[in-house]
mmCIF file of C-alpha atoms and ligand atoms in Angstrom:
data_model
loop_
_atom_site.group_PDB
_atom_site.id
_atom_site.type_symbol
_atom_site.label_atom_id
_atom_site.label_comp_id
_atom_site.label_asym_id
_atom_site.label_seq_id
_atom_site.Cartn_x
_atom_site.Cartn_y
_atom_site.Cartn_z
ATOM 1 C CA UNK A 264 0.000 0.000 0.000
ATOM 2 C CA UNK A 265 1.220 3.438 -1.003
ATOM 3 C CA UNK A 266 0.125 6.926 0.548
ATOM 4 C CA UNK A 267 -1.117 8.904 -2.300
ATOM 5 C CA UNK A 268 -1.493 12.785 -2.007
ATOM 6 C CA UNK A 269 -5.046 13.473 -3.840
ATOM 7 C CA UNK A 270 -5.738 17.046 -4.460
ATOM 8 C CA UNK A 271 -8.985 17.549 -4.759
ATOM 9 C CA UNK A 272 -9.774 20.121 -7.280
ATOM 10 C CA UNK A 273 -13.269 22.219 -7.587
ATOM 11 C CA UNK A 274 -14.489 25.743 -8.851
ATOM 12 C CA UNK A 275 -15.552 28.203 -6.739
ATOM 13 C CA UNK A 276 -19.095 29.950 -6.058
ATOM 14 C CA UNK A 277 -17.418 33.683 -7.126
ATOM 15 C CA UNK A 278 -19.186 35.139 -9.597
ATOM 16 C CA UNK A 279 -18.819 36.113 -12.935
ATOM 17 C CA UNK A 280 -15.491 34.124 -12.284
ATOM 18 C CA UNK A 281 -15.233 31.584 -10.519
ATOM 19 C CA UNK A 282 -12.204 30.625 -8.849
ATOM 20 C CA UNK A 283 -10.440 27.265 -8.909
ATOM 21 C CA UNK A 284 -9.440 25.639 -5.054
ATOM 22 C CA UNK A 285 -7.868 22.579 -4.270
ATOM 23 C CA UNK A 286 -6.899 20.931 -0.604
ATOM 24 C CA UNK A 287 -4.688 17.667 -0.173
ATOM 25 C CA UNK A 288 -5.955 14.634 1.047
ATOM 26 C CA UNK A 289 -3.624 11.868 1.597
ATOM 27 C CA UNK A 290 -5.108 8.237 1.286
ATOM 28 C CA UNK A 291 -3.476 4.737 1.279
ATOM 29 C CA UNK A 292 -3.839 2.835 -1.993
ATOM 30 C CA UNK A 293 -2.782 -0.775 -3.700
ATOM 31 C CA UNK A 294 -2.197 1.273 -6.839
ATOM 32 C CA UNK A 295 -2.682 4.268 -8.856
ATOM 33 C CA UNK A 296 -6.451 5.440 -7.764
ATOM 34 C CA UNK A 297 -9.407 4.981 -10.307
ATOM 35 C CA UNK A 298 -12.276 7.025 -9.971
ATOM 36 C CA UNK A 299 -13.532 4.393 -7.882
ATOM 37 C CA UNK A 300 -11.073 4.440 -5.031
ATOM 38 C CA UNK A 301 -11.565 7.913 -4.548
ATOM 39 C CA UNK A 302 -13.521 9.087 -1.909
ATOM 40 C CA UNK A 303 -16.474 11.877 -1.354
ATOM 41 C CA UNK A 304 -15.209 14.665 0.502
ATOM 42 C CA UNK A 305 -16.694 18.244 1.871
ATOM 43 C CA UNK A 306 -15.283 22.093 2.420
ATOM 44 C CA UNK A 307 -16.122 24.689 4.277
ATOM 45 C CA UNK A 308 -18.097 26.600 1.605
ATOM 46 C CA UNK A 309 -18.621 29.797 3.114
ATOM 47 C CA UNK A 310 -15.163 30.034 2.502
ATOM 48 C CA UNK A 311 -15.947 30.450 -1.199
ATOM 49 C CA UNK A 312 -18.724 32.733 -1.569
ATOM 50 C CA UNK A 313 -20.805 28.994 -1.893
ATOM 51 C CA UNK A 314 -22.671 28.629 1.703
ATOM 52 C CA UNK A 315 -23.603 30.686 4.327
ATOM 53 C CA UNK A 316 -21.192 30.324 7.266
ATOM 54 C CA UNK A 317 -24.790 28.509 9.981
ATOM 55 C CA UNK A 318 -24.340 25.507 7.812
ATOM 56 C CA UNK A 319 -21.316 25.841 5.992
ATOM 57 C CA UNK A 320 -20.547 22.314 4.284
ATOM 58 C CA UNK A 321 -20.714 21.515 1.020
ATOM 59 C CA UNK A 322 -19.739 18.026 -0.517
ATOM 60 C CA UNK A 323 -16.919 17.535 -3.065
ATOM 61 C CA UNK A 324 -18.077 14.714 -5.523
ATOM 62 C CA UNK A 325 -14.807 13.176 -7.442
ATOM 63 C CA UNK A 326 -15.591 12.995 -11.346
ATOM 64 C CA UNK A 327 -12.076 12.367 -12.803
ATOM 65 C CA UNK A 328 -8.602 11.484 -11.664
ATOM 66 C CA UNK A 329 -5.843 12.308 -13.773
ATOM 67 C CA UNK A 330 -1.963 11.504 -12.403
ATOM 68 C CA UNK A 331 -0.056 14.260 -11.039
ATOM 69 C CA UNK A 332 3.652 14.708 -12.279
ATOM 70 C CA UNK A 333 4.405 17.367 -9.913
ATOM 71 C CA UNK A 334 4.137 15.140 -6.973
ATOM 72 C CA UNK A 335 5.484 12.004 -5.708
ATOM 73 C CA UNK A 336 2.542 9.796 -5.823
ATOM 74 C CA UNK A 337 0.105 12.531 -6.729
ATOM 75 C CA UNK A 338 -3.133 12.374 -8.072
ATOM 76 C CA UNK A 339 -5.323 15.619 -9.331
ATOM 77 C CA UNK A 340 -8.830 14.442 -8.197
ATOM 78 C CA UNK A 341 -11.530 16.534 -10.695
ATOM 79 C CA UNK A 342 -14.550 17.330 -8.341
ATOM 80 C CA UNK A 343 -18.359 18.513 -9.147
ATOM 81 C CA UNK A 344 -19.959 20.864 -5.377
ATOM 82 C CA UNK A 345 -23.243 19.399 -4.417
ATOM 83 C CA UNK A 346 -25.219 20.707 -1.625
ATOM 84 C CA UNK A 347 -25.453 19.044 1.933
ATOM 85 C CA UNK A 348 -28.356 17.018 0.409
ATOM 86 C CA UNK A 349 -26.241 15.257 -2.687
ATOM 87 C CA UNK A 350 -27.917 17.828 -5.291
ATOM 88 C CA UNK A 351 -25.923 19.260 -7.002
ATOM 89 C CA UNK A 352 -25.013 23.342 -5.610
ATOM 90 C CA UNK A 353 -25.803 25.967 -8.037
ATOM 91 C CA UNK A 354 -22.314 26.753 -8.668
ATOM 92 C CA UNK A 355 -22.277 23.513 -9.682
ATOM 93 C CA UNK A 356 -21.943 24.126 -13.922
ATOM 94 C CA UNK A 357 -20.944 21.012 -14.976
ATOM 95 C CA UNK A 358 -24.306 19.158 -13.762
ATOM 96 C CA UNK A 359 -26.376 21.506 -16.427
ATOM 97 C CA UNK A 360 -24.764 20.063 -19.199
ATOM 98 C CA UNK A 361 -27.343 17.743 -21.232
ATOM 99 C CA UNK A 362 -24.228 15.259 -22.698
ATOM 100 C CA UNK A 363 -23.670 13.754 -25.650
ATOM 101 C CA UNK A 364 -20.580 11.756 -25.900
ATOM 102 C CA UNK A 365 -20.402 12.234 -29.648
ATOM 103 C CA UNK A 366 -20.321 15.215 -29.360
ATOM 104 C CA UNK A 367 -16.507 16.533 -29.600
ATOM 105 C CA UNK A 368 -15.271 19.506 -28.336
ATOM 106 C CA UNK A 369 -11.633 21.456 -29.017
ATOM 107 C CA UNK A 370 -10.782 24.664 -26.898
ATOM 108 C CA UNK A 371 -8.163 27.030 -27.962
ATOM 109 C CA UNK A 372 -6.935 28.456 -24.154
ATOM 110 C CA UNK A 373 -5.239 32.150 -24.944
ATOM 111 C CA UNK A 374 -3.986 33.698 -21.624
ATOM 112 C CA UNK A 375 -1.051 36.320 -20.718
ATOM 113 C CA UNK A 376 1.243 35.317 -18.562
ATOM 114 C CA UNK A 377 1.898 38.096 -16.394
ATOM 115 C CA UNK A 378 5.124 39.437 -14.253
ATOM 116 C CA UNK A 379 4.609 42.212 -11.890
ATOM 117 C CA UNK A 380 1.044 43.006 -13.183
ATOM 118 C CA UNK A 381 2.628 43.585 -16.946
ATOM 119 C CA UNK A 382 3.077 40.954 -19.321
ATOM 120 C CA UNK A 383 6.211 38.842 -19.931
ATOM 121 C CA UNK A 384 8.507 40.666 -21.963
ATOM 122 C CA UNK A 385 7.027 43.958 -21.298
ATOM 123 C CA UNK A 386 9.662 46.547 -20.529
ATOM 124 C CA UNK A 387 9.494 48.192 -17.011
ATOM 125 C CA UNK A 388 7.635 51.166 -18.756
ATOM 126 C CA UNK A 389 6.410 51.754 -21.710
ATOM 127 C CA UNK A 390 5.364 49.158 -24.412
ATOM 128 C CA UNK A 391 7.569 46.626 -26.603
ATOM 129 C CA UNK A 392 7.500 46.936 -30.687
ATOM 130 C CA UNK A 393 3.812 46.921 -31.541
ATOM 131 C CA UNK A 394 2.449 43.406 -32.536
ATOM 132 C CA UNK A 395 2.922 42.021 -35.573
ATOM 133 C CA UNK A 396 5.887 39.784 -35.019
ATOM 134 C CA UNK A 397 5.317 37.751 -32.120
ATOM 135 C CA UNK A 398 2.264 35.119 -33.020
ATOM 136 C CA UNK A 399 4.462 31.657 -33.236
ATOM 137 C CA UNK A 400 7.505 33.727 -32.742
ATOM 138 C CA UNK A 401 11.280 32.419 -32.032
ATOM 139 C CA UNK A 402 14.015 34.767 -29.891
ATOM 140 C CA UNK A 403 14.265 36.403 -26.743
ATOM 141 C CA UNK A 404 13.545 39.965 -28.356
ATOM 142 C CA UNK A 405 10.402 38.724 -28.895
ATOM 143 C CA UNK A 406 9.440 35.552 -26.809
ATOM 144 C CA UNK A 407 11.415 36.868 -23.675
ATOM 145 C CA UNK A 408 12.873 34.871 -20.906
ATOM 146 C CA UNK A 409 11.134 32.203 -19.099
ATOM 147 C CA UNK A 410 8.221 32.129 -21.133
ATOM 148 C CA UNK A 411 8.868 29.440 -22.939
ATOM 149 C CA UNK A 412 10.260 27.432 -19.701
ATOM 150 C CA UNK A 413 6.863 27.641 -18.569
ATOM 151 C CA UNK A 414 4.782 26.820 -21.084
ATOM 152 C CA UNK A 415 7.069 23.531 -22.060
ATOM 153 C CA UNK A 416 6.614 22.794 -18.675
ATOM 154 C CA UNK A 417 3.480 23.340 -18.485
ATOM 155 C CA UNK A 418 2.517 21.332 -21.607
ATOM 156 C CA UNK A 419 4.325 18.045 -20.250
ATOM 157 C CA UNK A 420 2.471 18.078 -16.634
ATOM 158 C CA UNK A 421 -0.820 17.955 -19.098
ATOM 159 C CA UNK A 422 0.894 14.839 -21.101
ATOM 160 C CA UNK A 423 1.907 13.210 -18.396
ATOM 161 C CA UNK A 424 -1.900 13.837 -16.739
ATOM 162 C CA UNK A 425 -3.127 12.493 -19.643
ATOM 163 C CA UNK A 426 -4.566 15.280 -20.993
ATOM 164 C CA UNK A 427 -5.573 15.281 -24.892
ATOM 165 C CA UNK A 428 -3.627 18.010 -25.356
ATOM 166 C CA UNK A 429 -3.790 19.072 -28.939
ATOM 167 C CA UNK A 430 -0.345 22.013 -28.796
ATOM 168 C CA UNK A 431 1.210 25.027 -28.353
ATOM 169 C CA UNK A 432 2.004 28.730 -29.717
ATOM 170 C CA UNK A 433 3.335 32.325 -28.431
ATOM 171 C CA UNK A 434 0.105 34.136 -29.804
ATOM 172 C CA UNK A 435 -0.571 37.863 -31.034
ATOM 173 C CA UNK A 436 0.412 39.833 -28.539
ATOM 174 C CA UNK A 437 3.505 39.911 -26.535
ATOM 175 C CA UNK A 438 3.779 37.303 -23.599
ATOM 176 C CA UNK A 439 0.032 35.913 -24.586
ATOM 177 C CA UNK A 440 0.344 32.423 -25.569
ATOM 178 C CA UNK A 441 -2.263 29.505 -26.486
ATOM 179 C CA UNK A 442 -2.944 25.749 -25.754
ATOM 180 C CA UNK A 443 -5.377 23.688 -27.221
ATOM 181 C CA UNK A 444 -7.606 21.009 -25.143
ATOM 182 C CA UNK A 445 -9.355 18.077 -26.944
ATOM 183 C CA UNK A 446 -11.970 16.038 -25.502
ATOM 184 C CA UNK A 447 -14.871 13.816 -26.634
ATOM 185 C CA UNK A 448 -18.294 14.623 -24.528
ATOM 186 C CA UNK A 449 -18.821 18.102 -23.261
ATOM 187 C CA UNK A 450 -17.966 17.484 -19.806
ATOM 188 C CA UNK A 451 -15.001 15.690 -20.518
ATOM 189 C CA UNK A 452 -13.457 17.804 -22.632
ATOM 190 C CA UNK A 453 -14.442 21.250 -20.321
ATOM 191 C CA UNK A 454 -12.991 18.677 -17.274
ATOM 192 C CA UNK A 455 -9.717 18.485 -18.971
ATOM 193 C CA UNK A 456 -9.695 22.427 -19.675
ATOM 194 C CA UNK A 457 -9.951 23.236 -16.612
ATOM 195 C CA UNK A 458 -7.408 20.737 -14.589
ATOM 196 C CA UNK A 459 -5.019 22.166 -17.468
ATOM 197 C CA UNK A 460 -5.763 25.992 -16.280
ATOM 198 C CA UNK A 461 -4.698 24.518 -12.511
ATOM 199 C CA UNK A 462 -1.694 23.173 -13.366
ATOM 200 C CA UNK A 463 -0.423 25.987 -15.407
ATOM 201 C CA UNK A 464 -1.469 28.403 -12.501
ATOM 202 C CA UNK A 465 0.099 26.080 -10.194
ATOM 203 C CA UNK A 466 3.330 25.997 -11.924
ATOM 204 C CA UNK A 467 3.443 29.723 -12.101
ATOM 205 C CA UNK A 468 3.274 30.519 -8.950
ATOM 206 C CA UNK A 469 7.335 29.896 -7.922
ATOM 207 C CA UNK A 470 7.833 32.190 -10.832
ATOM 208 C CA UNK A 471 6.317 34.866 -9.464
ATOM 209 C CA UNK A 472 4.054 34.765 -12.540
ATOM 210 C CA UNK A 473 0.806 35.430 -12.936
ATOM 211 C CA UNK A 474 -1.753 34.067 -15.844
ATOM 212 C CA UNK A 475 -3.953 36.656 -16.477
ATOM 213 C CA UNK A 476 -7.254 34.398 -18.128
ATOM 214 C CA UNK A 477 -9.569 37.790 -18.841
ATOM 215 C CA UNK A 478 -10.419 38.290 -22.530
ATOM 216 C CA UNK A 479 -8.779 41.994 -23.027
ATOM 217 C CA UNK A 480 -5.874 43.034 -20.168
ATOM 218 C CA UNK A 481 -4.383 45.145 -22.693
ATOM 219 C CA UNK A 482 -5.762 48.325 -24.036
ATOM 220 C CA UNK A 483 -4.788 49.835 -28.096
ATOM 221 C CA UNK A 484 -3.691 48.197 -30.368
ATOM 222 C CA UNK A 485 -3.188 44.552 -29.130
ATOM 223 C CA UNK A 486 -5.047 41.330 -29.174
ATOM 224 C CA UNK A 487 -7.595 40.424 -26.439
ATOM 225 C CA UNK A 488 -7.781 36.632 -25.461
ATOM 226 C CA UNK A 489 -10.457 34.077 -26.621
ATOM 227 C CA UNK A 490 -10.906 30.253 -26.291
ATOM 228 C CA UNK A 491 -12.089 29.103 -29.878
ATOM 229 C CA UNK A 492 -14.529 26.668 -29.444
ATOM 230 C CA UNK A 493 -14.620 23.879 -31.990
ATOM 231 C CA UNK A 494 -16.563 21.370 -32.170
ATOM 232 C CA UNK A 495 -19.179 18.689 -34.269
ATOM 233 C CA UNK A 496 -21.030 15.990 -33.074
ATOM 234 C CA UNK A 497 -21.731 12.941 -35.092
ATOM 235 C CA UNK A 498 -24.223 14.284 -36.668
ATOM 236 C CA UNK A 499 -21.981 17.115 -38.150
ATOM 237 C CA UNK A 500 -19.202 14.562 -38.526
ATOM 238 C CA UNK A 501 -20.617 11.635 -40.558
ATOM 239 C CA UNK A 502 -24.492 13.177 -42.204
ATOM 240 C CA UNK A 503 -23.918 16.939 -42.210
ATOM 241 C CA UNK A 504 -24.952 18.743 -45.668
ATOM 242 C CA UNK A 505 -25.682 22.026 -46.473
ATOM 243 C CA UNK A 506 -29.332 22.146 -45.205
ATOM 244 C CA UNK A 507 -28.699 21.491 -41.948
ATOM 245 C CA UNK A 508 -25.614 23.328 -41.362
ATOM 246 C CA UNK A 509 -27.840 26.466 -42.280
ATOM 247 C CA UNK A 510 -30.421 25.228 -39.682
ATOM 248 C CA UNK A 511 -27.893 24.664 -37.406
ATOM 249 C CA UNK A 512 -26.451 28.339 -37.869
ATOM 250 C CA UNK A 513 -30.357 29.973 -37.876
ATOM 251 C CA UNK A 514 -30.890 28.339 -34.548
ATOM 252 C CA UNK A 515 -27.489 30.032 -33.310
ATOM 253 C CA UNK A 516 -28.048 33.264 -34.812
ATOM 254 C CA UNK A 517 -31.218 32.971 -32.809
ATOM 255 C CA UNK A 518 -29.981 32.406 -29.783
ATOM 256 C CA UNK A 519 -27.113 34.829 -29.861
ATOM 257 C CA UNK A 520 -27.863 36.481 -26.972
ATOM 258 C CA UNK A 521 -27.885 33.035 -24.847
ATOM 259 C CA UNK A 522 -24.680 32.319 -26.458
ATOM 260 C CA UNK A 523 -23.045 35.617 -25.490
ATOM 261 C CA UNK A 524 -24.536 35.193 -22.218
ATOM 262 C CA UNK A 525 -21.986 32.262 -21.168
ATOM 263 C CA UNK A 526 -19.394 33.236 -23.505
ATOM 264 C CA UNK A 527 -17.003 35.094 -20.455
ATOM 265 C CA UNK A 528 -17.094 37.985 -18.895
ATOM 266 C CA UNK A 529 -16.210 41.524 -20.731
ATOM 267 C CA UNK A 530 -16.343 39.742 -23.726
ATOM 268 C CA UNK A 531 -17.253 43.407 -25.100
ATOM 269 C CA UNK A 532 -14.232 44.831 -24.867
ATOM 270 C CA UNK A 533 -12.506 42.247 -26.821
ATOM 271 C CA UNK A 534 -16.145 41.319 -29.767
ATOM 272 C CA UNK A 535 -15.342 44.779 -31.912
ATOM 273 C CA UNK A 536 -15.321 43.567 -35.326
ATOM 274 C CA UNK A 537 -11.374 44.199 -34.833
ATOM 275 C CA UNK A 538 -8.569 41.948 -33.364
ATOM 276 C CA UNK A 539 -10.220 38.677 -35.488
ATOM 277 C CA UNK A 540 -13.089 39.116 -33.950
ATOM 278 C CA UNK A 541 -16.635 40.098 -35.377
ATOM 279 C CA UNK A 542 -18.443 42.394 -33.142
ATOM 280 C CA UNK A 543 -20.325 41.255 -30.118
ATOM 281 C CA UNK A 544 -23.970 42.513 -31.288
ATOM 282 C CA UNK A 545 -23.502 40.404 -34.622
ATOM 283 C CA UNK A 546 -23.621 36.986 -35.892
ATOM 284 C CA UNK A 547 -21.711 35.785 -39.241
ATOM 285 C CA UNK A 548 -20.806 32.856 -40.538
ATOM 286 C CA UNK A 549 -17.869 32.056 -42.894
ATOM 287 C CA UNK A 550 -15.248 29.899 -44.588
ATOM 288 C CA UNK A 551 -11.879 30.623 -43.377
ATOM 289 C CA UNK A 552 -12.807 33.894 -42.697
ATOM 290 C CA UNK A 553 -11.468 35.176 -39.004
ATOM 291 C CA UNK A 554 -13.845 38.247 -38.566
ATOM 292 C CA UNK A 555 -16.546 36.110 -38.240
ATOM 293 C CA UNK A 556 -18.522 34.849 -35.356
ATOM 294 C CA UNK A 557 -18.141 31.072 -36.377
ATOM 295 C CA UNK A 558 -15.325 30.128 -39.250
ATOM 296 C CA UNK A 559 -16.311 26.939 -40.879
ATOM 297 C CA UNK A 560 -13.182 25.428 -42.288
ATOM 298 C CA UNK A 561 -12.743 24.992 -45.823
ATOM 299 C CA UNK A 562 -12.528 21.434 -45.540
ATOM 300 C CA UNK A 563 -16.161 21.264 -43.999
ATOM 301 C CA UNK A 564 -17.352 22.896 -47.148
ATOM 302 C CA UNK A 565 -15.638 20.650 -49.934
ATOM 303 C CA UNK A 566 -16.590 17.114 -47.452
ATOM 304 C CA UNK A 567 -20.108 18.274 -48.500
ATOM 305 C CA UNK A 568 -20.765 20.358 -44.798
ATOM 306 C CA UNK A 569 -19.211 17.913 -42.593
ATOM 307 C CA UNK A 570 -17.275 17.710 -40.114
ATOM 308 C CA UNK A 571 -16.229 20.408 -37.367
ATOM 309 C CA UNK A 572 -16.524 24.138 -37.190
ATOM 310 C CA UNK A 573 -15.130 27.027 -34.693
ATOM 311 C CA UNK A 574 -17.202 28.952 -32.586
ATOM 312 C CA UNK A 575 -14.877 32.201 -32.199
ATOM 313 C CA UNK A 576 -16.996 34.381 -29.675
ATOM 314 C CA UNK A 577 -15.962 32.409 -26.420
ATOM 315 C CA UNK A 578 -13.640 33.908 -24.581
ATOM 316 C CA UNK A 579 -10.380 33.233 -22.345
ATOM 317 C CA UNK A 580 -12.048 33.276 -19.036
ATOM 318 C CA UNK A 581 -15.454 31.370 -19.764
ATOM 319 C CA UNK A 582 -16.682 28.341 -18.075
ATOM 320 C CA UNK A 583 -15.896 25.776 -21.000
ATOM 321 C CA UNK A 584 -19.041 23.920 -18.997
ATOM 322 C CA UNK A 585 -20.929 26.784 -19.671
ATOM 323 C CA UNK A 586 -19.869 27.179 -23.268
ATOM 324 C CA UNK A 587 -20.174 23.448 -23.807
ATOM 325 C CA UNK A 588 -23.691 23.017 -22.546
ATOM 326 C CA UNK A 589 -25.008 26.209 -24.039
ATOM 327 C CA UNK A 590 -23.653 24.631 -27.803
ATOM 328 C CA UNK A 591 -25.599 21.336 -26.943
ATOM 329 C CA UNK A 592 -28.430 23.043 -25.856
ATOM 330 C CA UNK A 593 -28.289 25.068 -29.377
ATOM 331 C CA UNK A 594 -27.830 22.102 -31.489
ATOM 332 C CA UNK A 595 -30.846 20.187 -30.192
ATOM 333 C CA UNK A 596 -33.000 22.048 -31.018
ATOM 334 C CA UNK A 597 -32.272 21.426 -34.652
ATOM 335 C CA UNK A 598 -33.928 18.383 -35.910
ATOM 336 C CA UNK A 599 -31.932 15.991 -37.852
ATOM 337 C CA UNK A 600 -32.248 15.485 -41.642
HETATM 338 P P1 ADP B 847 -6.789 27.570 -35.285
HETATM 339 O O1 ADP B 847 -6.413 27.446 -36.727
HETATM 340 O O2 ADP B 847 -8.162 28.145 -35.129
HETATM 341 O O3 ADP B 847 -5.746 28.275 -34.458
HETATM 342 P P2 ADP B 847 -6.114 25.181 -33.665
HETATM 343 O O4 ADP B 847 -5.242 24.208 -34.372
HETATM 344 O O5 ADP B 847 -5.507 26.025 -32.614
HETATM 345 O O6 ADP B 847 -6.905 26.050 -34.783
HETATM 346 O O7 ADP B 847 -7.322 24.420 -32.965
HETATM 347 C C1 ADP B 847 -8.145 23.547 -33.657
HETATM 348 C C2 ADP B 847 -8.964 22.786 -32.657
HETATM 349 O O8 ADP B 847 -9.947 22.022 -33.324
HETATM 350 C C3 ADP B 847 -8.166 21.833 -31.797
HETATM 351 O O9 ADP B 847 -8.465 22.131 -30.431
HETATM 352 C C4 ADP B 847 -8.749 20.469 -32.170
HETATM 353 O O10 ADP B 847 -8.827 19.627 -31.042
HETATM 354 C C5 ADP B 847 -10.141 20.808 -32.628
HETATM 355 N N1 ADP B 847 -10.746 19.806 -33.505
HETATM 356 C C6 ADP B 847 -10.172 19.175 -34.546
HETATM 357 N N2 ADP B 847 -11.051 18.300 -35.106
HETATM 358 C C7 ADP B 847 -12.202 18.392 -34.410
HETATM 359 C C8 ADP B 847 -13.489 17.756 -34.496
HETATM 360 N N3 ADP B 847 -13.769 16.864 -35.443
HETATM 361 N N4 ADP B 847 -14.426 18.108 -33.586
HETATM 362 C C9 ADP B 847 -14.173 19.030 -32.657
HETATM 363 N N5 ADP B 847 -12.984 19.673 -32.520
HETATM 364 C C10 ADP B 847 -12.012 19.363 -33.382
HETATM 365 MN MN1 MN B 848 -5.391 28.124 -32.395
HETATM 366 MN MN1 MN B 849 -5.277 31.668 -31.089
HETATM 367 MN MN1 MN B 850 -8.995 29.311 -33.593
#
């Protein structure tokens, strides 16, 4: 039997954005936990803005275990809040999602990492050379120091957690970088993005760096932060067609507003029609193109309107549960053809 250090991992009841915590527990083990081995647990949650403090418990239900590299023995223990009663609390974002399995979903993460409140390779005052050069950029004049150190790092502990990690690049502006997150099933795939924003906060922290998740930290002339949101469910992926892809894009021009709703805070400031963004108030569609809301890929369009196509208007700090269960909700209400 082995002591095994299981972090228990859960999102907070702060709102518009939610926090993640985590707390240790250490529990004996024949071997690497399963899901199964892992036991319910509780926090205090008025603590985190999720009970009031006369009857303060909430219960931490384990939904996925993923090994932790950082840690001898480690394990990062995924957990849904429920309420004293075993429903789940309303914090609780995940348990809205309506599933499908087939359903696959790829979110592109953009973040700054950020040094003294001003972003990695930032001079003390003033601002760098203006943007143009750094997206997928080599060099320290424009990728800067440790950077790179930490995102490498970063994208092993999500191999070796056995994340479906799909890569990496330095993005638009300087010190704002991008990973991508794979998953089949809406909740899986959200699960894994957001054990994979824990670890990289946890490994920034004895850099004395900061990752700055909101959608526009930078003001003029420089890129605000989104999380593309691809996805196509089996539908999309094996049927599709041109008839119902332009159902499937009435019913989200029709519920733009729900869409924006859950799409991240601020999301404003970064939706102008600029930046490769269309504006928030609008809804477009179109192959390869960048300004729009959604960008089908051109290879959707020539495999006769099938396979998967990129949501653009969710941002860097949105609940990928949120964003995932809003796109389900969308797509069933378009009857299949
Ligand atoms: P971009 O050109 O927009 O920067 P990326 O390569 O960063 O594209 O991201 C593409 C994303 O699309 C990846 O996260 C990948 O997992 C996802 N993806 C690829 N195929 C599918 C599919 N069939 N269904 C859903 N997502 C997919
Ligand atoms: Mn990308
Ligand atoms: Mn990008
Ligand atoms: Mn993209």
């Amino acid at each position: 039997m082995a002591k095994y250090k299981l972090e228990y991992i859960w999102i907070d009841g702060y709102d518009p954005v939610p926090n993640l915590r985590s707390k240790t527990r250490v529990v004996e083990c024949a071997g690497f936990p399963s899901l199964a081995d892992v036991p319910m647990w509780g926090f205090d949650g008025s603590s985190t803005r999720q009970a009031e403090g006369k009857s303060s418990n909430c219960l931490l239900r384990p939904v996925a275990v993923y090994p932790d590299a950082a840690r001898e023995n480690g394990v990062l223990v995924l957990a849904e809040v429920l309420s004293p009663d075993g429903s789940p609390h309303f914090s609780n974002a995940r348990a809205t999602i309506q599933d499908d399995p087939e359903a696959w979903f790829g979110f592109e993460q953009e973040y700054f990492l950020l040094k003294d409140g001003r972003p990695l390779g930032f001079p003390r005052d003033g601002y760098p050379e203006p943007q143009g050069k750094y997206y997928a950029g080599v060099g320290h004049a424009l990728v800067g120091d440790i950077a790179r150190e930490i995102v490498e790092e970063h994208l092993d502990l999500c191999l070796e957690a056995g994340l479906e990690h799909e890569g990496i690049n330095a993005e638009v502006a300087k010190g704002q970088w991008e990973f991508q997150i794979f998953g089949k099933g809406g909740k899986n795939a959200a699960d894994q993005l957001w054990i994979a924003r824990y670890l990289l906060m946890r490994l920034c922290e004895p850099y004395g760096v900061d990752v700055e998740w909101h959608c526009k930290p930078l003001q003029g002339d420089w890129n605000g932060s989104g999380m593309h949101t691809n996805f196509s469910t089996r539908h999309m992926r094996e049927t599709g067609g041109r008839e119902y892809f332009e159902a499937l894009m009435a019913a989200f021009e029709k519920n733009r507003n729900e869409h924006i709703a859950v799409y991240g805070p601020d999301n404003h400031l970064r939706l102008t029609g600029l930046h490769e963004t269309q504006s928030i108030d609008k809804f477009n569609y179109g192959v390869g193109n960048r300004g729009a809301s959604i960008r089908v890929p051109s290879a959707f369009v020539s495999d006769g309107y099938r396979g998967y196509i990129e949501d653009r208007r969710p941002n860097s700090q949105g609940d990928p549960y949120k964003i995932a269960s809003r796109i389900l909700q969308t797509i069933a209400t378009v009857p299949l053809r």
